[in-house]
XYZ file of C-alpha atoms in Angstrom:
588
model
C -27.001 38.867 -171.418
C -26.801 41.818 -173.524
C -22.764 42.640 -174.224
C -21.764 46.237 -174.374
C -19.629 47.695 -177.242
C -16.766 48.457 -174.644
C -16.860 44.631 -173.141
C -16.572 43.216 -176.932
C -13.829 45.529 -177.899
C -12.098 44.033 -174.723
C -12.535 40.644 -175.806
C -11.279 40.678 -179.278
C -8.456 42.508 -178.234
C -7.711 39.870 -175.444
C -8.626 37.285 -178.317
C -5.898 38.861 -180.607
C -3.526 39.208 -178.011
C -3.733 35.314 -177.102
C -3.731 34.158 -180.712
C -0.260 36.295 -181.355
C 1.208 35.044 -178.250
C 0.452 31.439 -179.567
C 1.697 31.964 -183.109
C 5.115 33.559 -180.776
C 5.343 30.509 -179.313
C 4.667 28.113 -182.174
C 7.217 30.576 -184.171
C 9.683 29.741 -181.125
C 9.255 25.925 -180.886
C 9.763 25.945 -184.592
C 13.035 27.631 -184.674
C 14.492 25.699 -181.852
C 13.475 22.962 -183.891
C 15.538 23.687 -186.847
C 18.315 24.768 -184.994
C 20.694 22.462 -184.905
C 22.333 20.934 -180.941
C 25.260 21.697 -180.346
C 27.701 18.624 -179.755
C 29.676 16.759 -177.140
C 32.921 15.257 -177.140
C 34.695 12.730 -175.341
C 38.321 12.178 -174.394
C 39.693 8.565 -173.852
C 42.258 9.426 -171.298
C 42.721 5.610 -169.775
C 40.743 2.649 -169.732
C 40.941 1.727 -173.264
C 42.759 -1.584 -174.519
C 43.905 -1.739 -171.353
C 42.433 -3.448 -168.032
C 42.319 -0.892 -165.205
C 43.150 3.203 -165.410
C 39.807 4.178 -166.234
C 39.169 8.015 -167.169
C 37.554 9.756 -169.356
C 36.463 13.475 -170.040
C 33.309 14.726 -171.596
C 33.192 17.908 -173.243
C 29.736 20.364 -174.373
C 29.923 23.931 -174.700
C 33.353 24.940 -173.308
C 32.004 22.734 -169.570
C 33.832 19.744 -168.888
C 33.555 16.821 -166.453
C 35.679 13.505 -165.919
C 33.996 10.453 -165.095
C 36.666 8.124 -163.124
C 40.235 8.581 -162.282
C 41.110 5.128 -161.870
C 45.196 3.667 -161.926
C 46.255 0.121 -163.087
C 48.782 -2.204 -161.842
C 52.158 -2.603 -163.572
C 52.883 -5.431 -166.115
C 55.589 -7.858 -165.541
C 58.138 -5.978 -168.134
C 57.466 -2.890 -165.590
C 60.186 -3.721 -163.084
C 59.896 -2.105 -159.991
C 57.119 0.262 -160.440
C 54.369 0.574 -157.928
C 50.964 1.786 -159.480
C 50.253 3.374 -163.123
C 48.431 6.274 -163.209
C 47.103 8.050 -166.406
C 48.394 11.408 -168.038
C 47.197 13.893 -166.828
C 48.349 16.718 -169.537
C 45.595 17.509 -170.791
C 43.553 17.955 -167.235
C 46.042 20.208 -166.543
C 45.709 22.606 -169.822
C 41.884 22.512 -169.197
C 41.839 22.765 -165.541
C 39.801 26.413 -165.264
C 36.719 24.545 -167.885
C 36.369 21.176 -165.671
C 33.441 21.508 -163.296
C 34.029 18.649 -161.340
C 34.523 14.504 -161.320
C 32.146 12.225 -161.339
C 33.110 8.806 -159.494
C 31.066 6.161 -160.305
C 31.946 3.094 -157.626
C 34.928 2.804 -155.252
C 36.925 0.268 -157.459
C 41.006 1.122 -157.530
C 40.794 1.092 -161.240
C 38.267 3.845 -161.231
C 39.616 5.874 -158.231
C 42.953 5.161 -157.400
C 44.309 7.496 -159.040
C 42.575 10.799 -157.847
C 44.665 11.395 -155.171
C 47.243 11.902 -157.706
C 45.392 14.335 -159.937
C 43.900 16.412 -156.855
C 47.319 17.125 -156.030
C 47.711 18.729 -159.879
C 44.343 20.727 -160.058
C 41.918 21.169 -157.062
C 38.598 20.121 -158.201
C 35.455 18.992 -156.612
C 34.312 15.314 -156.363
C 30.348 13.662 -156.835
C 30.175 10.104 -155.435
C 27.751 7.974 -153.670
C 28.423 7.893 -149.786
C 30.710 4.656 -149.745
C 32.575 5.574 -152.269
C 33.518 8.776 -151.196
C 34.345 7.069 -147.432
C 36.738 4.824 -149.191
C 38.485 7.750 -151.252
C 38.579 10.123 -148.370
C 40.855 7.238 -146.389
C 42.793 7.685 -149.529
C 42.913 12.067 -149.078
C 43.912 11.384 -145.496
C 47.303 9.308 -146.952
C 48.268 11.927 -148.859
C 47.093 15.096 -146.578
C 44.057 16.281 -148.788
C 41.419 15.626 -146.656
C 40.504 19.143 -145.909
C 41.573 20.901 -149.555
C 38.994 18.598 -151.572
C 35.040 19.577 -152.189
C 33.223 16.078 -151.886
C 30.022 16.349 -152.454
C 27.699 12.777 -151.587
C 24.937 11.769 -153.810
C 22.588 8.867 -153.507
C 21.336 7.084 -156.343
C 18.072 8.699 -158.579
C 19.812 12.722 -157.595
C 20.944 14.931 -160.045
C 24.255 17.565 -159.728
C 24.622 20.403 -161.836
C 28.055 20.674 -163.268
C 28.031 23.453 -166.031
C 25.558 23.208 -168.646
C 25.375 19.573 -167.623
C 23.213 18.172 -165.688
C 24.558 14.518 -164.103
C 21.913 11.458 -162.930
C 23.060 9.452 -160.812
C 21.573 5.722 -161.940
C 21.739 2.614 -159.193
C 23.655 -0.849 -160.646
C 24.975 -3.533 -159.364
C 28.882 -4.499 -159.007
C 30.809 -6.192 -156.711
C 31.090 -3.129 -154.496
C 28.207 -1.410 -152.493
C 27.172 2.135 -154.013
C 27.805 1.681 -157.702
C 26.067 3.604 -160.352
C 25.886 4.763 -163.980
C 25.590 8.607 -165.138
C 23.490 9.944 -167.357
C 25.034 12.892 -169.082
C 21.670 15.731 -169.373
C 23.780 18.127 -172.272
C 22.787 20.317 -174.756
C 23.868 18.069 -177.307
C 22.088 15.326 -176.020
C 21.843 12.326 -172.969
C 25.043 10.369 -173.071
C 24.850 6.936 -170.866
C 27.665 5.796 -169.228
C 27.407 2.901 -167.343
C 30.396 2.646 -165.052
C 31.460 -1.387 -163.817
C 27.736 -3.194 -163.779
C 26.074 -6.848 -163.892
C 22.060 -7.483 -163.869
C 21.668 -8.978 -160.874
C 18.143 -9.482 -159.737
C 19.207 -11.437 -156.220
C 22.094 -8.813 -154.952
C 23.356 -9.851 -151.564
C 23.079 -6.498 -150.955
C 21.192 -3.631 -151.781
C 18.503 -3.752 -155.058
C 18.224 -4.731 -158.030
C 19.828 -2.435 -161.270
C 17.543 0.023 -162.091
C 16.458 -1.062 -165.590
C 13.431 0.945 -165.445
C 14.990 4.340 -164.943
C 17.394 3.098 -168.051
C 14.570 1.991 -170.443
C 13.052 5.550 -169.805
C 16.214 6.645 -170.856
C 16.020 5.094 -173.461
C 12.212 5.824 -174.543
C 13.322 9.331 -174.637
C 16.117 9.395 -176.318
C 19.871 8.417 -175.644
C 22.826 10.128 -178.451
C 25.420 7.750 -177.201
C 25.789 4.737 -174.839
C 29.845 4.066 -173.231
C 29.223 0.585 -172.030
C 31.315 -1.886 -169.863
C 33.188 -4.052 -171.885
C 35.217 -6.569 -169.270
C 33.130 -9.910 -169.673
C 32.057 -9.219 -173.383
C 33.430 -12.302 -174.191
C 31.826 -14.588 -172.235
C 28.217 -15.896 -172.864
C 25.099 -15.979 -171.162
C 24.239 -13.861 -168.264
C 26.687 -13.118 -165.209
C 25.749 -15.421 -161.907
C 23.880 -13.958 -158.853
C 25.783 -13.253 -155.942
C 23.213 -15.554 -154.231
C 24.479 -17.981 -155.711
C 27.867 -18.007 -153.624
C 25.499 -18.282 -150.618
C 25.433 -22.461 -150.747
C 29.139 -23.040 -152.186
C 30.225 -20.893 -149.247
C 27.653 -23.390 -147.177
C 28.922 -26.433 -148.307
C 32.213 -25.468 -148.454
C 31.986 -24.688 -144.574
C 30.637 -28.340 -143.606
C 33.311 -30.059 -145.696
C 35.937 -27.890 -143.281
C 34.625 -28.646 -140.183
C 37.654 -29.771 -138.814
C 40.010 -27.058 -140.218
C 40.234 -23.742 -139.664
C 39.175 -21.708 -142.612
C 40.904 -18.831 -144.388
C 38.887 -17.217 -147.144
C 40.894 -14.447 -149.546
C 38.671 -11.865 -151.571
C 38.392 -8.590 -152.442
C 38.666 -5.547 -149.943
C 36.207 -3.712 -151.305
C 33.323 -6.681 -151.898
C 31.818 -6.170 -148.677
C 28.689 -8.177 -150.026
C 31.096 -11.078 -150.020
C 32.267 -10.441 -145.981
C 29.097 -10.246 -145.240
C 28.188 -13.348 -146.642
C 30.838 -15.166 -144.993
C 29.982 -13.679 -141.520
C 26.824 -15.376 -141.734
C 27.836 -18.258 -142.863
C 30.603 -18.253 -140.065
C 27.573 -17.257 -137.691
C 25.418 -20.512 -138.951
C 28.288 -22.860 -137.829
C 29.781 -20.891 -134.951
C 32.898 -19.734 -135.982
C 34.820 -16.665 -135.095
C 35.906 -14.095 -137.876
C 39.159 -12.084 -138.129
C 40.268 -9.772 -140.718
C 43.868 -9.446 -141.972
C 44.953 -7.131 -144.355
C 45.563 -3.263 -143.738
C 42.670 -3.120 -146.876
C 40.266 -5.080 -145.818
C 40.201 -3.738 -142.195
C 40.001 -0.360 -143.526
C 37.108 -1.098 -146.010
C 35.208 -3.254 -143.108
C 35.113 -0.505 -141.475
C 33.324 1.579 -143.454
C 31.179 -0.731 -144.066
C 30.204 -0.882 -140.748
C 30.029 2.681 -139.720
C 28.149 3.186 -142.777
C 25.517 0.259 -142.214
C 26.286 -1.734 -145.321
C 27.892 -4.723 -142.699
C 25.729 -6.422 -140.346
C 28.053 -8.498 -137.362
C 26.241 -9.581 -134.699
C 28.118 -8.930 -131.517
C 30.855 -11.146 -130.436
C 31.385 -12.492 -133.707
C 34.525 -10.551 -135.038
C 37.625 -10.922 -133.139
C 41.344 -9.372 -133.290
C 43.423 -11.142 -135.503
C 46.102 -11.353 -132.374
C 42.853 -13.675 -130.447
C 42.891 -16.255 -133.295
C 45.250 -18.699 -131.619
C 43.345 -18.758 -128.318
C 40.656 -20.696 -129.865
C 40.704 -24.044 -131.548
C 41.127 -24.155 -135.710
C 37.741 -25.401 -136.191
C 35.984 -22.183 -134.989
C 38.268 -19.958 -137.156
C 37.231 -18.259 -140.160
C 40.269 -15.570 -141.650
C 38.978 -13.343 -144.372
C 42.153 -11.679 -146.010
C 43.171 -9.718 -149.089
C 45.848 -11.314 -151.372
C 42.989 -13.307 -154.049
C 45.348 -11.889 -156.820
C 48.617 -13.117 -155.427
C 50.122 -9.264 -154.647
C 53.611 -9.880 -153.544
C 52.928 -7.774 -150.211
C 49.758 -8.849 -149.127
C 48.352 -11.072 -146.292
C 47.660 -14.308 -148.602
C 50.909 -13.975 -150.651
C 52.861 -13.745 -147.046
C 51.157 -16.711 -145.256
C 52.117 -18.989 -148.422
C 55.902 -17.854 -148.010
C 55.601 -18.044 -144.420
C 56.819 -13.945 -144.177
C 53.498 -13.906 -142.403
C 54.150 -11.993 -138.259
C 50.655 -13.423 -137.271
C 49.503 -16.223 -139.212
C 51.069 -19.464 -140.159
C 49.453 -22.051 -142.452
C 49.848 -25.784 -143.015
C 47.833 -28.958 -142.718
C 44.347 -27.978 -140.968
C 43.891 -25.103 -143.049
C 41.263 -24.739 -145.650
C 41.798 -21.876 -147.572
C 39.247 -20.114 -150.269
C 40.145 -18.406 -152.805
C 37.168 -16.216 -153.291
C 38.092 -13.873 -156.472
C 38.752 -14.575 -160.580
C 42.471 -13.439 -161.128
C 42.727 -10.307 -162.789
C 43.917 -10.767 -166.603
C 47.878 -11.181 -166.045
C 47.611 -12.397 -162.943
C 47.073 -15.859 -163.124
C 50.692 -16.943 -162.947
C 51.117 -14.838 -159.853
C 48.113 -16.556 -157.884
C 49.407 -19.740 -159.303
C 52.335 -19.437 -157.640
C 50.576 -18.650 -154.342
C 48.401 -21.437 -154.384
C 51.024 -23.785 -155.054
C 53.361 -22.722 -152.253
C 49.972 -22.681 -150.113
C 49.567 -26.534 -151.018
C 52.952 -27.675 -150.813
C 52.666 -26.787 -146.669
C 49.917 -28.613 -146.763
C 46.861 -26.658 -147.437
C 43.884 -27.544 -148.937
C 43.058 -25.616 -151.179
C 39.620 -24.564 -153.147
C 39.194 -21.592 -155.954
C 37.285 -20.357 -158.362
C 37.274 -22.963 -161.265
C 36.504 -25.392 -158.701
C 33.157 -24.569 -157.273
C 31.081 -21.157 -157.321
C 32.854 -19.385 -154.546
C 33.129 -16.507 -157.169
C 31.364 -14.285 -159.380
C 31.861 -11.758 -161.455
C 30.499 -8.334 -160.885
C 30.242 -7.465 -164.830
C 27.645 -8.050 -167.431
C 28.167 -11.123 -169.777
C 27.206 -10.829 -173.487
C 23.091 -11.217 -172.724
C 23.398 -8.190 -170.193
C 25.643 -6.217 -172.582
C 22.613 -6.652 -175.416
C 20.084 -5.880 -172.628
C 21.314 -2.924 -171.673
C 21.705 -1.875 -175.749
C 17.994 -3.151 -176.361
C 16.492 -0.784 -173.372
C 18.934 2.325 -173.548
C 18.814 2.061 -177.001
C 21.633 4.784 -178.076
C 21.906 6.519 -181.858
C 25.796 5.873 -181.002
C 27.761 2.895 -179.426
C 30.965 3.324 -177.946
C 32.890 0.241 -175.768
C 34.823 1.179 -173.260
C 36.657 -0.650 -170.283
C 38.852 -3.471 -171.647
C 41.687 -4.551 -173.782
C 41.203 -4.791 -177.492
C 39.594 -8.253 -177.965
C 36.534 -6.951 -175.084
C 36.034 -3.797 -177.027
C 35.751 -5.980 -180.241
C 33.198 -8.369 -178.795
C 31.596 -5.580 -176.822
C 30.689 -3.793 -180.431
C 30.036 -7.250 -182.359
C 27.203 -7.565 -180.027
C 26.286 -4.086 -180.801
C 26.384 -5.242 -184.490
C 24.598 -8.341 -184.114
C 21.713 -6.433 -182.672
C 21.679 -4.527 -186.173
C 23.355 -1.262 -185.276
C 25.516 0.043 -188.140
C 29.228 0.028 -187.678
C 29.283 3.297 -188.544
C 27.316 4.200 -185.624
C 29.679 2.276 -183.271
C 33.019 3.671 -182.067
C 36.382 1.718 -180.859
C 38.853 4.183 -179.752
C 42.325 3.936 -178.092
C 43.777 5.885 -175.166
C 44.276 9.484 -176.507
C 40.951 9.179 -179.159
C 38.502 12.016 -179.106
C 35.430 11.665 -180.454
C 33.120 14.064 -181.251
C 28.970 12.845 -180.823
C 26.341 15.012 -182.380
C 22.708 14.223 -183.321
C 23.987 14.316 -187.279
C 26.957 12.327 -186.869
C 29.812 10.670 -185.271
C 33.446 11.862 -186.392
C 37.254 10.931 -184.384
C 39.102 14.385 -184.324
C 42.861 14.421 -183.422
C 44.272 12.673 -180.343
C 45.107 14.212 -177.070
C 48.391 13.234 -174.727
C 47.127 10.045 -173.192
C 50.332 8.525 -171.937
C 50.957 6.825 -168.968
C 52.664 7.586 -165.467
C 54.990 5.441 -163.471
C 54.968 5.672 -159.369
C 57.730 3.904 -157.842
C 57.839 4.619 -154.521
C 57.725 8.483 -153.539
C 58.776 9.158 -157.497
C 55.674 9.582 -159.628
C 56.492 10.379 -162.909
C 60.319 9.974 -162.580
C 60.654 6.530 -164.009
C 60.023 6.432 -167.735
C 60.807 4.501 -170.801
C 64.494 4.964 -170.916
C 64.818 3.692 -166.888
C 62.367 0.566 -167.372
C 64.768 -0.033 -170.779
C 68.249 -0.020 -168.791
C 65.888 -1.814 -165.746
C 64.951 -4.936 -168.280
C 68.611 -4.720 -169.189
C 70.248 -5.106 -166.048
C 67.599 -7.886 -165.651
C 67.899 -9.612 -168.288
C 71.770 -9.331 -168.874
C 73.420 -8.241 -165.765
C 75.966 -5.449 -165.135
C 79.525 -5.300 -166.170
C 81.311 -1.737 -164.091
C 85.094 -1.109 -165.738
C 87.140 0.444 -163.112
C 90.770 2.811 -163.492
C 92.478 6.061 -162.881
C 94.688 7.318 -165.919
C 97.039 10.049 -165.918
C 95.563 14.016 -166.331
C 98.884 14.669 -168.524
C 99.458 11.626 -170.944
C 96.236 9.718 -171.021
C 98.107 6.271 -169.797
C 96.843 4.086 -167.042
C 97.630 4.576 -163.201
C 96.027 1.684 -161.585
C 93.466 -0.458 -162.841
C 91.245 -1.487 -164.919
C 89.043 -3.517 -162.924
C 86.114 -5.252 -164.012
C 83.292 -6.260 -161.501
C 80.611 -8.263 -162.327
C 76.680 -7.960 -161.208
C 74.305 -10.185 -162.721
C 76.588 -11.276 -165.382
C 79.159 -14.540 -164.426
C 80.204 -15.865 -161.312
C 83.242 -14.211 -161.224
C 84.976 -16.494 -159.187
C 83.975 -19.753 -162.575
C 84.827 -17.085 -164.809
C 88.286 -15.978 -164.312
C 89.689 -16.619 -167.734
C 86.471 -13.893 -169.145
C 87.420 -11.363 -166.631
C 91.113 -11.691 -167.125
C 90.577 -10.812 -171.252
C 88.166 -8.278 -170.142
C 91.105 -6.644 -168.457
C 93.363 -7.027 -170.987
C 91.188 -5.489 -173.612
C 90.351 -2.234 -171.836
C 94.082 -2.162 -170.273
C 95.202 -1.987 -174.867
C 92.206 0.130 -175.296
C 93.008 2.875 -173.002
C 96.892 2.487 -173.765
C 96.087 2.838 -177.462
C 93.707 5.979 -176.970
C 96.935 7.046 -175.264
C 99.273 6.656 -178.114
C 96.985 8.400 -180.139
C 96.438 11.254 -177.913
C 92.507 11.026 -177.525
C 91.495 12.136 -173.863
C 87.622 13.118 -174.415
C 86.178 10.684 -171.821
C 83.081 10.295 -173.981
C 85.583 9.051 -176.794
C 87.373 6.463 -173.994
C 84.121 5.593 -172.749
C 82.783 4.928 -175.790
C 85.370 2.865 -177.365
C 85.613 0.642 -174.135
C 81.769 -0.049 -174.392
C 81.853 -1.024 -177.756
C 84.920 -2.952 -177.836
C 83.755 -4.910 -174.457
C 80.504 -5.594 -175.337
C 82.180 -7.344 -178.890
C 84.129 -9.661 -176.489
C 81.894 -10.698 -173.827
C 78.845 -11.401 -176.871
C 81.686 -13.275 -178.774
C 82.014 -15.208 -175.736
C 79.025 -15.452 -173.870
C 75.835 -14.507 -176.561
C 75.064 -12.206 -173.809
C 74.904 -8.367 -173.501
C 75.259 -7.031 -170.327
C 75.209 -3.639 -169.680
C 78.715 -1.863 -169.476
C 79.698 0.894 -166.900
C 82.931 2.921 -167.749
C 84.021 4.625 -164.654
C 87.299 6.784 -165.541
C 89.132 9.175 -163.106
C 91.634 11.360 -163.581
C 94.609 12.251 -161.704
């Protein structure tokens, strides 16, 4: 067919108009090519050489999001302090660029501490649905269960925080709900992989989702912040199946006994597995423990735990029916002074009392620094008779982190430009990046920070840029952040040495004594065996005091001062001990 001139004037100029839109376009892609991404940094606030306290902070473009806001237990030197919590300084400076906090399982070491921070700067929360039950029982304790935004997400969904975009990957742990984020930033995907194992028989739930990862991975991952708890142990973490027939065999060799099994709160997968093995041999389960009950119970409302009716009974019914149809699940597998395990060893228990006919399980690894403390419970537990069984014994326990063949799986399929260890003391983090290493990554591409590190990740390189406050903060009792260095230094003190308080009332007018000195002992001697100390004691601040007298010197931080010094001289001369000294002056 015959074109007209108009009709081939139209075409070319449609032709020409397409061929400069292309050449636009290709001009475009180009450019974006050669411009150069931006970068993102993170902030080790907690978690690092250091079990527990897990936070960090990821930074791209002036948007900021935390992953975790966990707290740790106290050490032993940490007298008298409840719960440690990170520092939250810097939070606070940056509160109006944070878009939100990203929880990635229900662990006290990842979210214990958020109550804590809400309180500081109101900010909203992305967790999977059991995760999010368990904190908001945690909101409700401290009246914040109507200020806070939580938001639920399910494994596979994506939230929009800033000019990040998080994914939300499935993984297994020892607590339902767990997952891993996938930072989507400007600079880049940064993995972070929260608590996991590779466990392809869960008791609960599926498999990790490896797949989702090693697409990841195909496309391109800057940096991957991977668990480091179990890097130093070999091979590949156990199923939780494999609990399954210890926890069967276990139950026919206590036929005769009643059966009290201590674990985790938050492993329902565990519970569950002990309800039907209790269910397979007829026994009746109670729960004891303010924990566990709470946790059990959101498992059940949420549908993660499956008891068949009848089965679970009050803990106040256990004594109506005979020992041998008895199975106790408590908390207390890491010896905590206060809980339900701890109490039935010292016999403080109100409900429960233990002796011969009890079999008790000890279904949890002790927490590094706790195995003197569970130690001591198990002894106490056999010395009334108990039998008892625990982990090293038979598999009533597994972990729910990756061993070293997980750790290099989950490097070989992500596989990251950067590597950065996180979650563990210093020896993990080591391991953790040997691994890295042995795989044939370049040190300089792998990153071992402290608490307080920033690190800046960028498709050109990897640099450390100057520390942020990263500290630590002390709750004891309603105080949170009242107890610091110098109180834990005069509380190992008084521990460790005792207390010496130096009593007397001088005169306003010449400086000499009224009444007094007396010297009272706490933690120091036996006063009563130690007359002879106390006497000399006496007489030394009695010639003190006269002597400051004589010489006219009435500044009490002088008096005090001299008495302290000239005491503590004595009582190490005598004693090799130095007890803290007290001066209490009045005037009259």
């Amino acid at each position: 067919m015959q074109k007209t001139v108009q009709e081939y004037l139209t075409e070319q100029a449609a032709r020409e108009k397409k061929e400069a839109a292309a050449q636009k376009s290709k001009r475009g892609r180009r450019g974006r090519q050669n411009q150069k991404k931006p970068s993102i940094k993170a902030y080790f606030l907690g978690g690092l050489n250091e079990v527990g306290k897990n936070f960090t902070l990821f930074e791209c473009e002036n948007d900021m999001v935390i992953v975790d806001c966990g707290m740790a237990f106290p050490d032993g030197d940490m007298l008298g302090v409840d719960l440690v919590l990170p520092d939250f300084t810097f939070v606070e400076r940056n509160a109006e660029n944070i878009r939100g906090i990203i929880l990635t399982h229900g662990h006290e070491d990842h979210i214990g501490a958020l109550p804590y921070l809400l309180k500081k700067v109101n900010l909203p929360i992305y967790g999977t649905p059991f995760t999010l039950a368990l904190i908001n029982s945690k909101l409700k304790e401290h009246g914040l269960q109507n200020s806070v935004k939580a938001v639920v997400v399910q494994p596979g969904e994506h939230a929009q925080l800033g000019c990040m975009d998080i994914e939300f990957i499935h993984v297994n742990h020892s607590v339902p709900d767990a997952v891993a984020v996938a930072i989507h930033s400007p600079a880049g995907v940064v993995v972070h992989t929260g608590d996991f194992k590779i466990d392809c028989t869960p008791a609960m739930g599926k498999m990790i989702d490896l797949g989702r990862l090693a697409q990841l991975g195909n496309e391109g991952v800057l940096a991957l912040f991977s668990d480091s708890t179990n890097a130093e142990r070999p091979g590949f973490t156990k199923s939780e199946k494999s609990v399954d027939s210890s926890f069967d065999m276990l139950f026919k060799r206590a036929q005769d006994s009643r059966i009290i099994i201590a674990t985790f709160a938050s492993n329902v997968s565990r519970v569950q597995q002990i309800i039907n093995c209790a269910v397979k041999y007829g026994r009746k389960v109670a729960l004891s423990g303010r924990s566990m009950i709470n946790v059990m119970t959101i498992g059940v409302e949420l549908g993660y735990l499956d008891v068949p009716q009848g089965v679970l009974i009050d803990i106040d019914m256990i004594n109506r029916y005979p020992k041998e149809q008895i199975v106790l699940v408590t908390t207390g597998s890491q010896g905590e002074p206060m809980s339900a395990l701890t109490r039935m060893a010292f016999a403080d228990h109100r409900k429960v009392e233990v002796g011969p006919g009890d079999f008790i399980i000890i279904s949890a690894r002790p927490i590094p620094g706790n195995e003197k403390t569970i130690g001591n419970v198990i002894d106490e537990l056999m010395k009334r008779g108990c039998r008892v069984v625990y982990e090293s014994m038979y598999e009533v326990h597994v972990s729910g982190h990756a061993c070293q063949e997980e750790l290099k799986l989950m490097q070989g399929i992500v596989k990251p430009k950067y590597f950065i260890p996180v979650h563990g003391e210093q020896k993990m983090l080591r391991k953790n990046a040997d691994l890295s290493y042995a795989m044939g990554r370049d040190p300089k591409n792998v990153f071992i920070g402290d608490n307080g590190d920033v690190v800046e990740l960028n498709e050109d390189y990897m640099k450390r840029l100057a520390p942020v406050p990263a500290g630590r903060i002390l709750v004891d009792g309603l105080g949170v952040g009242d107890v610091g260095s110098i109180v834990l230094r005069d509380r190992k003190h008084l521990a460790e040495d005792g207390l010496i308080v130096v009593v007397c009332t001088i005169s306003c007018t010449d400086g000499h004594i009224i009444s007094g000195p007396d010297v009272v002992s706490r933690g120091f001697v036996y006063v009563r065996e130690s007359e002879p100390l106390i006497d000399e004691a006496r007489d030394l601040v009695s010639s003190v005091l006269q002597e400051c007298a004589e010489n006219r010197i009435h500044d009490w931080g002088t008096l005090k001062t001299r008495i302290k010094d000239e005491l503590s001289r004595l009582l190490y001369n005598r004693t090799r001990r130095s007890p803290m000294i007290l001066p209490i002056i009045m005037e009259v």
